[in-house]
CSV table of C-alpha atoms in Angstrom, one decimal:
chain,number,residue,atom,x,y,z
A,1,UNK,CA,72.0,106.8,99.2
A,2,UNK,CA,72.5,109.8,101.6
A,3,UNK,CA,74.5,107.9,103.9
A,4,UNK,CA,76.8,106.6,101.2
A,5,UNK,CA,77.6,110.1,100.0
A,6,UNK,CA,78.0,111.3,103.6
A,7,UNK,CA,80.7,108.5,104.0
A,8,UNK,CA,82.6,109.7,100.9
A,9,UNK,CA,82.4,113.3,102.3
A,10,UNK,CA,84.1,112.3,105.5
A,11,UNK,CA,87.8,111.7,105.4
A,12,UNK,CA,87.7,109.1,108.0
A,13,UNK,CA,84.8,107.3,106.3
A,14,UNK,CA,86.6,107.4,103.2
A,15,UNK,CA,89.6,106.0,104.5
A,16,UNK,CA,87.6,103.2,106.2
A,17,UNK,CA,85.8,102.5,102.8
A,18,UNK,CA,89.2,102.2,101.1
A,19,UNK,CA,90.5,99.7,103.7
A,20,UNK,CA,87.3,97.7,103.4
A,21,UNK,CA,87.9,97.6,99.7
A,22,UNK,CA,91.4,96.5,100.1
A,23,UNK,CA,90.5,93.8,102.5
A,24,UNK,CA,87.9,92.5,100.0
A,25,UNK,CA,90.6,92.4,97.4
A,26,UNK,CA,92.9,90.4,99.8
A,27,UNK,CA,90.0,88.0,100.3
A,28,UNK,CA,89.5,87.5,96.5
A,29,UNK,CA,93.3,87.0,96.1
A,30,UNK,CA,93.0,84.2,98.9
A,31,UNK,CA,90.6,82.2,96.8
A,32,UNK,CA,92.5,79.9,95.0
A,33,UNK,CA,90.7,77.7,92.3
A,34,UNK,CA,92.4,74.7,93.6
A,35,UNK,CA,90.8,75.1,96.9
A,36,UNK,CA,87.4,75.0,95.4
A,37,UNK,CA,86.9,71.2,96.1
A,38,UNK,CA,87.4,71.4,99.8
A,39,UNK,CA,85.4,74.9,100.5
A,40,UNK,CA,83.5,75.5,97.3
A,41,UNK,CA,80.3,76.8,99.1
A,42,UNK,CA,82.3,79.2,101.3
A,43,UNK,CA,84.7,80.3,98.5
A,44,UNK,CA,81.6,80.7,96.1
A,45,UNK,CA,79.7,82.9,98.5
A,46,UNK,CA,82.7,85.1,99.1
A,47,UNK,CA,83.4,85.3,95.4
A,48,UNK,CA,79.7,86.0,94.7
A,49,UNK,CA,79.7,88.7,97.4
A,50,UNK,CA,82.8,90.4,96.2
A,51,UNK,CA,82.0,90.7,92.5
A,52,UNK,CA,78.5,92.2,92.7
A,53,UNK,CA,77.9,95.4,90.8
A,54,UNK,CA,77.7,97.2,94.2
A,55,UNK,CA,81.1,96.0,95.1
A,56,UNK,CA,82.6,96.6,91.7
A,57,UNK,CA,81.3,100.1,91.5
A,58,UNK,CA,82.8,101.0,94.8
A,59,UNK,CA,86.3,102.1,93.3
A,60,UNK,CA,84.6,104.6,91.2
A,61,UNK,CA,83.0,106.2,94.2
A,62,UNK,CA,86.2,106.3,96.0
A,63,UNK,CA,88.1,107.9,93.3
A,64,UNK,CA,86.2,110.9,93.5
A,65,UNK,CA,88.4,111.8,96.5
A,66,UNK,CA,91.0,114.3,95.8
A,67,UNK,CA,93.6,112.4,98.0
A,68,UNK,CA,96.4,111.3,95.8
A,69,UNK,CA,97.1,108.4,98.4
A,70,UNK,CA,93.4,107.2,98.3
A,71,UNK,CA,93.4,107.4,94.5
A,72,UNK,CA,96.5,105.4,94.2
A,73,UNK,CA,95.3,102.7,96.6
A,74,UNK,CA,92.1,102.5,94.7
A,75,UNK,CA,93.7,102.1,91.3
A,76,UNK,CA,96.0,99.5,92.7
A,77,UNK,CA,93.0,97.8,94.0
A,78,UNK,CA,91.2,98.0,90.7
A,79,UNK,CA,94.2,96.2,89.1
A,80,UNK,CA,93.7,93.4,91.4
A,81,UNK,CA,89.9,93.4,91.0
A,82,UNK,CA,89.9,93.7,87.0
A,83,UNK,CA,89.9,89.8,86.7
A,84,UNK,CA,86.4,89.9,88.5
A,85,UNK,CA,85.0,93.4,87.7
A,86,UNK,CA,84.7,95.2,84.3
A,87,UNK,CA,86.0,98.7,84.5
A,88,UNK,CA,86.3,99.1,80.6
A,89,UNK,CA,83.3,101.7,80.6
A,90,UNK,CA,84.9,103.6,83.6
A,91,UNK,CA,88.2,104.3,82.0
A,92,UNK,CA,87.5,107.9,80.6
A,93,UNK,CA,85.6,108.9,83.9
A,94,UNK,CA,88.7,107.6,85.9
A,95,UNK,CA,91.1,109.6,83.7
A,96,UNK,CA,89.0,112.6,84.3
A,97,UNK,CA,89.3,112.1,88.2
A,98,UNK,CA,93.0,111.4,88.3
A,99,UNK,CA,95.5,114.2,88.1
A,100,UNK,CA,98.6,112.8,89.6
A,101,UNK,CA,101.0,111.8,86.8
A,102,UNK,CA,102.0,108.6,88.7
A,103,UNK,CA,98.6,107.5,89.2
A,104,UNK,CA,97.8,108.1,85.6
A,105,UNK,CA,100.8,105.5,84.8
A,106,UNK,CA,99.3,103.1,87.2
A,107,UNK,CA,96.0,103.7,85.5
A,108,UNK,CA,97.5,102.2,82.3
A,109,UNK,CA,98.0,98.8,84.1
A,110,UNK,CA,94.3,98.7,84.7
A,111,UNK,CA,93.7,99.6,81.1
A,112,UNK,CA,96.1,96.8,80.0
A,113,UNK,CA,94.2,94.2,82.2
A,114,UNK,CA,90.7,95.1,81.0
């Protein structure tokens, strides 16, 4: 747990973690249900890895950053993750972390999808 918090307090580590999260969302988007016949085991393994509780909790950890840019990227990522991760219980906590009005508007998109 200590190494996780040190990554979050390090600007370079936080930026890297945000990029890893975005890469994971890109991988999820590339998984097409129509492709499951040809690559079911690989797609299933990827899907299973990118929908664990640890993975789905990562945006909430990243949102503690005060960087508006990182918060915006994270909320956009959550919109894309919302079909695989349940953020319904996190909405009030997210609202408390986000101060930027534009990002708050984006947050409404997440709320509509969950």
